[in-house]
Short mmCIF file of C-alpha atoms in Angstrom, two decimals:
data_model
loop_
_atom_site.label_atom_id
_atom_site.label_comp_id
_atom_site.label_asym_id
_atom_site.label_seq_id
_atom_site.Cartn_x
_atom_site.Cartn_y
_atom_site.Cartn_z
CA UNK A 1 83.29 96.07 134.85
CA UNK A 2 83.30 99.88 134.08
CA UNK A 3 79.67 101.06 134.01
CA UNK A 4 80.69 104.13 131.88
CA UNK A 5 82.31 101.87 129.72
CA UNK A 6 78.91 100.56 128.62
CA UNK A 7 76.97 103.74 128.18
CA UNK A 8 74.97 103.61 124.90
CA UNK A 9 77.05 105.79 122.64
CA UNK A 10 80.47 106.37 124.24
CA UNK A 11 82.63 103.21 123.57
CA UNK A 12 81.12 101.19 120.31
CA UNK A 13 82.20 97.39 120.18
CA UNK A 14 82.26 95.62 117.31
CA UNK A 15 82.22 91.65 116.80
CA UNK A 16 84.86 90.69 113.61
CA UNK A 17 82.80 87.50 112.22
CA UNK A 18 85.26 84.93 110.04
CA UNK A 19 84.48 81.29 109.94
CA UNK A 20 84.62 79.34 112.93
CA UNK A 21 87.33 82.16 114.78
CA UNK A 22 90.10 84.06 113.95
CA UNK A 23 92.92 81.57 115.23
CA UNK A 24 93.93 79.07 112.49
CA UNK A 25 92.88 76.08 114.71
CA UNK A 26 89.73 77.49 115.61
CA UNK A 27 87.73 74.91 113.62
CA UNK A 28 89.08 71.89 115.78
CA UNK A 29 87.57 74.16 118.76
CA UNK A 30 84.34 74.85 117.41
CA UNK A 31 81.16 72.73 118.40
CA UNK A 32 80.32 73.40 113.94
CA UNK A 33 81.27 69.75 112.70
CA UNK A 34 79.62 70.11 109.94
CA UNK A 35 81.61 72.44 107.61
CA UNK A 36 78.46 73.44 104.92
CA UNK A 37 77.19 75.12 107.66
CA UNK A 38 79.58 78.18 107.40
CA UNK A 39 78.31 78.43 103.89
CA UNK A 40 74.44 78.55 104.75
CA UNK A 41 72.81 81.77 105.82
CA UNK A 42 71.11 80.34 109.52
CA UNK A 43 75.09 80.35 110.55
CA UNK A 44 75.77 84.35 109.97
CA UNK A 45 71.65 85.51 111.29
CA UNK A 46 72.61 83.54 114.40
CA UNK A 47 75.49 85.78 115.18
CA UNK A 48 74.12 88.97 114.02
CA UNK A 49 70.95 87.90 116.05
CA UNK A 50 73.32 87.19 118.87
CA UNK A 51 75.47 90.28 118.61
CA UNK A 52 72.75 92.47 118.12
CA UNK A 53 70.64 91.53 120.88
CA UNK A 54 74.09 91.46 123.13
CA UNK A 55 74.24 95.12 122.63
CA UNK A 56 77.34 94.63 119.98
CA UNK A 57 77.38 97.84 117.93
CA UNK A 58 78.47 96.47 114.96
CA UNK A 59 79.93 93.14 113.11
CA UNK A 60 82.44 93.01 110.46
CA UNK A 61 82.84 90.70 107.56
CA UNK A 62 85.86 89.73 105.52
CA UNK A 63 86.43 89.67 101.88
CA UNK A 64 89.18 87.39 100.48
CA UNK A 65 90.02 86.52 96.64
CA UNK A 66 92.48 83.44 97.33
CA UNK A 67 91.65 80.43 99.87
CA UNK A 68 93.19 81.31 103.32
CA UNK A 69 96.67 79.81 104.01
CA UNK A 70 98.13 79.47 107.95
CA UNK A 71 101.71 81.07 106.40
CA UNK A 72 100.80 84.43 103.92
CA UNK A 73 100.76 83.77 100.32
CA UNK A 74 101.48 80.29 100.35
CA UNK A 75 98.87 77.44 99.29
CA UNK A 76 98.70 74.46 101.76
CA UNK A 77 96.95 71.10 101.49
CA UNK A 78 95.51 71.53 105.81
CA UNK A 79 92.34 69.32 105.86
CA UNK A 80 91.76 70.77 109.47
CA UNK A 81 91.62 74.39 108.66
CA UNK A 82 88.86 76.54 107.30
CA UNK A 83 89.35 77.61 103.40
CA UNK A 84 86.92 79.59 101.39
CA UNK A 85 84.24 82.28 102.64
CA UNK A 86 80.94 83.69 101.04
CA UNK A 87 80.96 86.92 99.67
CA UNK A 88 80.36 89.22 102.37
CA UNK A 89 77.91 91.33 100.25
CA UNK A 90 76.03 88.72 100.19
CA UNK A 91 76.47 87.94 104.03
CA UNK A 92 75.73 91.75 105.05
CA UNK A 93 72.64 91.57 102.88
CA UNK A 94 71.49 88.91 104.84
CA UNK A 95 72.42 89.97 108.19
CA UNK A 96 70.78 93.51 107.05
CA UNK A 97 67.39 91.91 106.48
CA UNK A 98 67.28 88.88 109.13
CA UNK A 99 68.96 90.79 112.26
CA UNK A 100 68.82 94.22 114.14
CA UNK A 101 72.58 94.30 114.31
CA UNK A 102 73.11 98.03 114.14
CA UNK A 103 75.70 98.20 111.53
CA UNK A 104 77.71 95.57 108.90
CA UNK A 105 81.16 96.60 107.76
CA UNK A 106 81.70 95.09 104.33
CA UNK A 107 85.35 94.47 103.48
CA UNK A 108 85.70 94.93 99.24
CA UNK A 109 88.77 94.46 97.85
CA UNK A 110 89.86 97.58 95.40
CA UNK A 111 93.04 95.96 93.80
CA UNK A 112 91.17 93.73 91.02
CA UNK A 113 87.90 94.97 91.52
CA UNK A 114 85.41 97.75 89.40
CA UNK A 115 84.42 100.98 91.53
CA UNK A 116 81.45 100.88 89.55
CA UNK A 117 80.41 97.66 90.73
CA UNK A 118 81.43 98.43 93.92
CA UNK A 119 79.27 101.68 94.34
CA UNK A 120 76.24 99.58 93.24
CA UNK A 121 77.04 96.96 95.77
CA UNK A 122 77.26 99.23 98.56
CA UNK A 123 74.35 101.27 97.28
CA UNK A 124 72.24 98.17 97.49
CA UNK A 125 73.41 97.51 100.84
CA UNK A 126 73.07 100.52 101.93
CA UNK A 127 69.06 100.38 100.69
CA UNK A 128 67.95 97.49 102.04
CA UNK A 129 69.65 98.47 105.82
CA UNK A 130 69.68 102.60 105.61
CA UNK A 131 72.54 104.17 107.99
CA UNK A 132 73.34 100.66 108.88
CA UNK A 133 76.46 99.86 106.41
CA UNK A 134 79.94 100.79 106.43
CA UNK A 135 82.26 100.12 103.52
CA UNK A 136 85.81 98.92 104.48
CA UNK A 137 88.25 98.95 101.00
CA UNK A 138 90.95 96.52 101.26
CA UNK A 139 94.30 96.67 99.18
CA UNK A 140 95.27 93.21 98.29
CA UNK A 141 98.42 92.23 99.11
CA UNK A 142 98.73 88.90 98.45
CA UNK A 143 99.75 88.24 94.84
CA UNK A 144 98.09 85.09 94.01
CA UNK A 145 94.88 87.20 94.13
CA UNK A 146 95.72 88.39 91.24
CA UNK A 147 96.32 85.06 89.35
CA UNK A 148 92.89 84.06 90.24
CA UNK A 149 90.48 86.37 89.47
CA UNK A 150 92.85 87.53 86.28
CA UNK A 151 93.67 91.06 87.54
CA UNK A 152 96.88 92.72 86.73
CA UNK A 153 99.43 91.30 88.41
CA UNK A 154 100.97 92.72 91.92
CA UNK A 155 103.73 93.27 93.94
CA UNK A 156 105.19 89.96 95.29
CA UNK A 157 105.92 90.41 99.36
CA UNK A 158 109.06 88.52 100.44
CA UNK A 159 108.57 86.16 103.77
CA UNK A 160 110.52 88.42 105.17
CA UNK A 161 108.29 91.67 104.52
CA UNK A 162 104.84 89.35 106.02
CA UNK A 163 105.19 90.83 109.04
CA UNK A 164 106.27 94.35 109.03
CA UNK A 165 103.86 96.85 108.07
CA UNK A 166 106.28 99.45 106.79
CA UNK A 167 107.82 96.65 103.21
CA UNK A 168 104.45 95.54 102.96
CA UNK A 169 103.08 99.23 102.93
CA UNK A 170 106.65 100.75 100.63
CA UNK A 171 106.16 97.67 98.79
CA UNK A 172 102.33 98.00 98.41
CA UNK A 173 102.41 102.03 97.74
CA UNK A 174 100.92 102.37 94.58
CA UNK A 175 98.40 100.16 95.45
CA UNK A 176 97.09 102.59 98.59
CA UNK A 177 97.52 105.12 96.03
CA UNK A 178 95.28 103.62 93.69
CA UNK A 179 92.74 102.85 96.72
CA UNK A 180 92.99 106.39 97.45
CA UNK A 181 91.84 107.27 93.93
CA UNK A 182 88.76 104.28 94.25
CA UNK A 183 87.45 104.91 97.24
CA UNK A 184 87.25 108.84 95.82
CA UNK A 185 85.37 107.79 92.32
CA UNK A 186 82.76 105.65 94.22
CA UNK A 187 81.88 108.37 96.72
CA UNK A 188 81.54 110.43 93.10
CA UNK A 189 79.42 107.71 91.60
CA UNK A 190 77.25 107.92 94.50
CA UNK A 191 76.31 111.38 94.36
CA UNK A 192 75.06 110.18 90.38
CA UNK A 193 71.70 109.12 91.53
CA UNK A 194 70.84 110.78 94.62
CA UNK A 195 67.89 109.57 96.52
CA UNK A 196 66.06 112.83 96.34
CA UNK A 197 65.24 112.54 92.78
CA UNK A 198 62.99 109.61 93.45
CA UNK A 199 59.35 110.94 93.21
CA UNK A 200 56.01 109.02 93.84
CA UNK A 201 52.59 108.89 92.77
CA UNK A 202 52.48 109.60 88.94
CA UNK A 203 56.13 110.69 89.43
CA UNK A 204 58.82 107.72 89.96
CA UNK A 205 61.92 109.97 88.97
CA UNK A 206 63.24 113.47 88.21
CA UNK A 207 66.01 112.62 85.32
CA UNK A 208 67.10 116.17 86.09
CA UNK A 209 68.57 115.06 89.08
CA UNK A 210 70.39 111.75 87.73
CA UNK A 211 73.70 112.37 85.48
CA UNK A 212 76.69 111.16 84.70
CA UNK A 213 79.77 111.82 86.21
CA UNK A 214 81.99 115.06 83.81
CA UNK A 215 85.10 112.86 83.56
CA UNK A 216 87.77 116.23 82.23
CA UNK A 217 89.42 115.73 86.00
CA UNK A 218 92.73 113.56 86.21
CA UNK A 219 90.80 110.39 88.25
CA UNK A 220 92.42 107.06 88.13
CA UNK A 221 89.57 105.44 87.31
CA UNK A 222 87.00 106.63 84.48
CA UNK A 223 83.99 104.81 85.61
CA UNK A 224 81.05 107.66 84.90
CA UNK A 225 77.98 106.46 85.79
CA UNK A 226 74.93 107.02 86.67
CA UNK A 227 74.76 104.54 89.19
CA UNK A 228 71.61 102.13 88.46
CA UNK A 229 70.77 101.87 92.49
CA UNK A 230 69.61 105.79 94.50
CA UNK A 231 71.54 106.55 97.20
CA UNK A 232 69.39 108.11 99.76
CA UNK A 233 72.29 107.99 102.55
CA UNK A 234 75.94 107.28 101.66
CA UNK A 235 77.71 104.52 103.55
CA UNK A 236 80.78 105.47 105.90
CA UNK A 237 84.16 104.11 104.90
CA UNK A 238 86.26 102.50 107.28
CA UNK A 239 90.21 101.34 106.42
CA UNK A 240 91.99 98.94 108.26
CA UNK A 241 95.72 100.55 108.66
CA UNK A 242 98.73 99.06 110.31
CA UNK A 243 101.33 101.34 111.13
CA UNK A 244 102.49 102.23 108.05
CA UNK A 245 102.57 105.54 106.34
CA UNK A 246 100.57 104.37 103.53
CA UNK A 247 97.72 102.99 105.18
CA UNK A 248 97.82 105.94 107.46
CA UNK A 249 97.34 108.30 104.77
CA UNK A 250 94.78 106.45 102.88
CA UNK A 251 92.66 106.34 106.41
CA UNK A 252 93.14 109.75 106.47
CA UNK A 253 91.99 110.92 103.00
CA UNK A 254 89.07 108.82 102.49
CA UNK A 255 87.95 107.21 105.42
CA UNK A 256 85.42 108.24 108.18
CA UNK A 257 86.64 105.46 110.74
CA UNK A 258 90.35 103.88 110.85
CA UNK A 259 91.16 100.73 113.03
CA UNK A 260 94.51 100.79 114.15
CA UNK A 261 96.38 97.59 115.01
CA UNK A 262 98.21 98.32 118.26
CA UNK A 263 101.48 95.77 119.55
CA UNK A 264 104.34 95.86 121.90
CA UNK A 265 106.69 97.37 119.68
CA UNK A 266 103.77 100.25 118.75
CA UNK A 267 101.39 100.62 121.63
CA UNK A 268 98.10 102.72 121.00
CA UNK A 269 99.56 106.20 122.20
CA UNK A 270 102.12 105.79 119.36
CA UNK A 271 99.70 105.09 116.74
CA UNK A 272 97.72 107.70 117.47
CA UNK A 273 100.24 110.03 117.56
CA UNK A 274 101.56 108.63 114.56
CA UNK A 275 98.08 108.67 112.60
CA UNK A 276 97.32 112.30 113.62
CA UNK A 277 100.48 113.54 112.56
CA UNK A 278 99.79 112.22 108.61
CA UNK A 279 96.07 113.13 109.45
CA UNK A 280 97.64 116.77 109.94
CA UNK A 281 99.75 116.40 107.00
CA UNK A 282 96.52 115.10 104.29
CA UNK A 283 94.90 117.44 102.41
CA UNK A 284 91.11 117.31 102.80
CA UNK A 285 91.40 115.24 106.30
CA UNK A 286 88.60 115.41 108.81
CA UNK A 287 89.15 113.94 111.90
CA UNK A 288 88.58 110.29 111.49
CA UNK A 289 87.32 108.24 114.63
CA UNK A 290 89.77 105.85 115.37
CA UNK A 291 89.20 102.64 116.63
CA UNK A 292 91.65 99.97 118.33
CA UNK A 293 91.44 96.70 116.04
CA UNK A 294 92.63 93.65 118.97
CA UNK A 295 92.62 89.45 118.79
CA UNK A 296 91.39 88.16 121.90
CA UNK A 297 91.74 84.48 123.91
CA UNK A 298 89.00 84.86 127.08
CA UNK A 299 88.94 82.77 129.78
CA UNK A 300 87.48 81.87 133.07
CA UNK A 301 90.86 83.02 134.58
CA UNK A 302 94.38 84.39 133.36
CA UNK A 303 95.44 80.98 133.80
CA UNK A 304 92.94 79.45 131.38
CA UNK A 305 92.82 81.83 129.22
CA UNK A 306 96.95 80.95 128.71
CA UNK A 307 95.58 77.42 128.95
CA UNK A 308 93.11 78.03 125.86
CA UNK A 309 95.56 79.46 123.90
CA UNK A 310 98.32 77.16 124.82
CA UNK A 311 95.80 74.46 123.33
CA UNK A 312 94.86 76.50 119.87
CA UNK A 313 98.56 76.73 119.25
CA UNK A 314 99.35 73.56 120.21
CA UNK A 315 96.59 71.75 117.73
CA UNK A 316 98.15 74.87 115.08
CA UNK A 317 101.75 73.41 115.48
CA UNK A 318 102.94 76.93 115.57
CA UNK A 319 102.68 80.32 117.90
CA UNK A 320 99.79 82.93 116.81
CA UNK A 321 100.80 85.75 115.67
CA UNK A 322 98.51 87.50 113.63
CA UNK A 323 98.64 91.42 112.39
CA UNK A 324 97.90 93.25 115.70
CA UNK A 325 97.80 92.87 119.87
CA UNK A 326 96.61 89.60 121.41
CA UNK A 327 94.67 90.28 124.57
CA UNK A 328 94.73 87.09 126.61
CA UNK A 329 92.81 86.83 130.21
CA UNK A 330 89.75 87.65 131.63
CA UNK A 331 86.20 89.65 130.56
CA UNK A 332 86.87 91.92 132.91
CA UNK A 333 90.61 92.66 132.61
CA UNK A 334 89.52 93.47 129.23
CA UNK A 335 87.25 95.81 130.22
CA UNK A 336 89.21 97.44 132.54
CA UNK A 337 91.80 97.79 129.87
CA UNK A 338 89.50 99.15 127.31
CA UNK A 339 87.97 101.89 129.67
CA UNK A 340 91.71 102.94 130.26
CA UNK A 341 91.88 103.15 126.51
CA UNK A 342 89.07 105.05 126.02
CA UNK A 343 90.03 107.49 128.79
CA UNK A 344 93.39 108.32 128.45
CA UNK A 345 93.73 108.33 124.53
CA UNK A 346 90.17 109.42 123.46
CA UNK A 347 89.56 105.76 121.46
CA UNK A 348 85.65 105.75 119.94
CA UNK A 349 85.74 102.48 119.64
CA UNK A 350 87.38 98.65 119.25
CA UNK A 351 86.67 95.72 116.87
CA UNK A 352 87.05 92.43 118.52
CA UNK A 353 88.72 89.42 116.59
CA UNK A 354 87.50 86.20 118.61
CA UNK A 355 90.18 83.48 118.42
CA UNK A 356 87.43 80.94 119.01
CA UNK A 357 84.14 82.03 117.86
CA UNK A 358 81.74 79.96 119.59
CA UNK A 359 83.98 80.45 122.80
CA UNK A 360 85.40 84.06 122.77
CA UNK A 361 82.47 86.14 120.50
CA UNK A 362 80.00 83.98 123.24
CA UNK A 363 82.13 85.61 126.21
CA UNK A 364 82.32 89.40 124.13
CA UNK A 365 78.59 89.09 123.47
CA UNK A 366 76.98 87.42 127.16
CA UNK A 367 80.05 89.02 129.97
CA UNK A 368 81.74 91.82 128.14
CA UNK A 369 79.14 94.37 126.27
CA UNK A 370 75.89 93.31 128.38
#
């Protein structure tokens, strides 16, 4: 395992927490029988206790309006499958207050959501765990979303758009636009009630300090403010971008930290070649860390790590293939291969999707960051 690898501070890992595991047949895997038990908080501190003591940097949590589906966008009747999630500001709250994890990343979805709510939220978060949350807006592109939480309706994707970046992101455009404009009016709304004006003794606040936003500008949305939360330290914002030149270009206007999902077809040298370029091309960019966003099936050995997965896919009734690079193998390959990353293309950083929980995010937190 690369030594250097592991120093505190050069190469941050982060632990992507959904349900039982990020394969569809995790749940048939898992030793959690009991399925309330994703729903109760002792379930999410364990594995921010876990990660956090493991020397993970930072976990992520997902936000979803419709029940999860094993093909995109369409409803299914699986019984062994896991549907439904809490809300993840709720989650990071508690993982904030229970665990030492160093940071949460909140997925929020922007598409049928208020950036006034969304600014409290995160201001909230961001006071009960200071410097330890990171926003991640998510476009919605699935268009039942919108059917159930009575948003405007969205652009439809074709089966035949699922699974390339560039119809989903053409089809999707005005919706990164829009995110673009969001992500920019709750940075706004957080500068409406600064920390600073918060006084003490005789003194709880200088109104001086709190105001509205002056709405004469041309912003998408007209939330004002003042915020009803002080925000002593801003949260980061990280976007999750496929290779796309709409995601790109969101990442690159409003975020502080993009992960990129590398494949065969686009390996990491051409994303980041790729990202730079519309990075060069953004008005207002400034140099966003970029992180590699990978699945992973561990194992013993190669072979049963190929076993492992062999077995998820089998119980599935269909091959994997989710939105970016599935590392299969060893700890250690994995490091190796990370380290190379890091060295030759400059990464800061990777977020780890665990096909199996209990069996890969075990392996990431006890062989791989220790």
């Amino acid at each position: 395992m690369d030594k250097d690898l592991m120093d505190p501070g050069s190469f941050r890992f982060g632990l992507a927490l959904e349900g039982t595991g990020w394969h569809p047949a995790s749940w048939l895997s898992s030793p959690v029988t009991n399925a309330e038990e994703l729903f109760g908080s002792d379930y999410w501190t364990s594995w921010g206790r876990a990660a956090g003591s493991g020397g993970v940097d930072f976990v992520t949590l997902e936000d979803g309006l419709s029940l999860q589906t094993d093909r995109f966008a369409i409803a299914d009747q699986a019984r062994d499958r896991v549907r439904g999630r809490l809300d993840p500001v709720v989650t990071a709250a508690v993982l904030l207050a229970a665990t030492d994890i160093g940071e949460v990343v909140v997925s929020r979805n922007v598409t049928h959501t208020n950036p006034f709510h969304v600014a409290v939220q995160m201001a909230s978060l961001a006071a009960i765990g200071p410097g330890r949350v990171v926003w991640r807006p998510q476009v919605s592109a699935d268009a039942r979303d919108a059917v159930v939480v009575g948003g405007p309706a969205t652009p439809r994707l074709r089966p035949e758009d699922v699974y390339v970046p560039t119809r989903i992101a053409r089809r999707l455009r005005d919706l990164f636009r829009d995110a673009e404009d969001y992500v920019r009016t709750v940075r706004e709304l957080w500068r409406t009630f600064p920390g600073e004006s918060l006084g003490s003794g005789d003194t709880f606040l200088n109104p001086d300090m709190v105001a509205p936003l002056d709405l004469t500008g041309t912003e998408r949305y007209p939330a004002a403010g003042p915020l009803t939360v002080p925000v002593r330290s801003a949260p980061k914002v990280a976007v999750l971008a496929h290779h796309a030149l709409e995601p790109y270009r969101l990442a690159a206007a409003v975020a502080d930290r993009v992960f990129v999902t590398p494949s065969q077809e686009h390996p990491i040298p051409e994303l980041l070649k790729a990202f730079r370029e519309v990075e060069r091309l953004t008005p207002d960019a400034d140099g966003t860390e970029v992180y590699a966003d990978v699945a992973v099936v561990l194992g013993d050995t190669e072979e049963h790590a190929q076993a492992r997965l062999a077995r998820l896919n089998e119980a599935a009734g269909f091959v994997w293939a989710p939105d970016t690079y599935v590392f299969v193998g060893t700890t250690d390959r994995l490091a190796r291969e990370l380290a190379d990353w890091r060295a030759q293309f400059g990464l800061r950083g990777v977020r780890l999707r665990p096909a199996v929980l209990a069996d890969d995010g075990d392996r990431i937190v006890r062989e791989l960051v220790r």
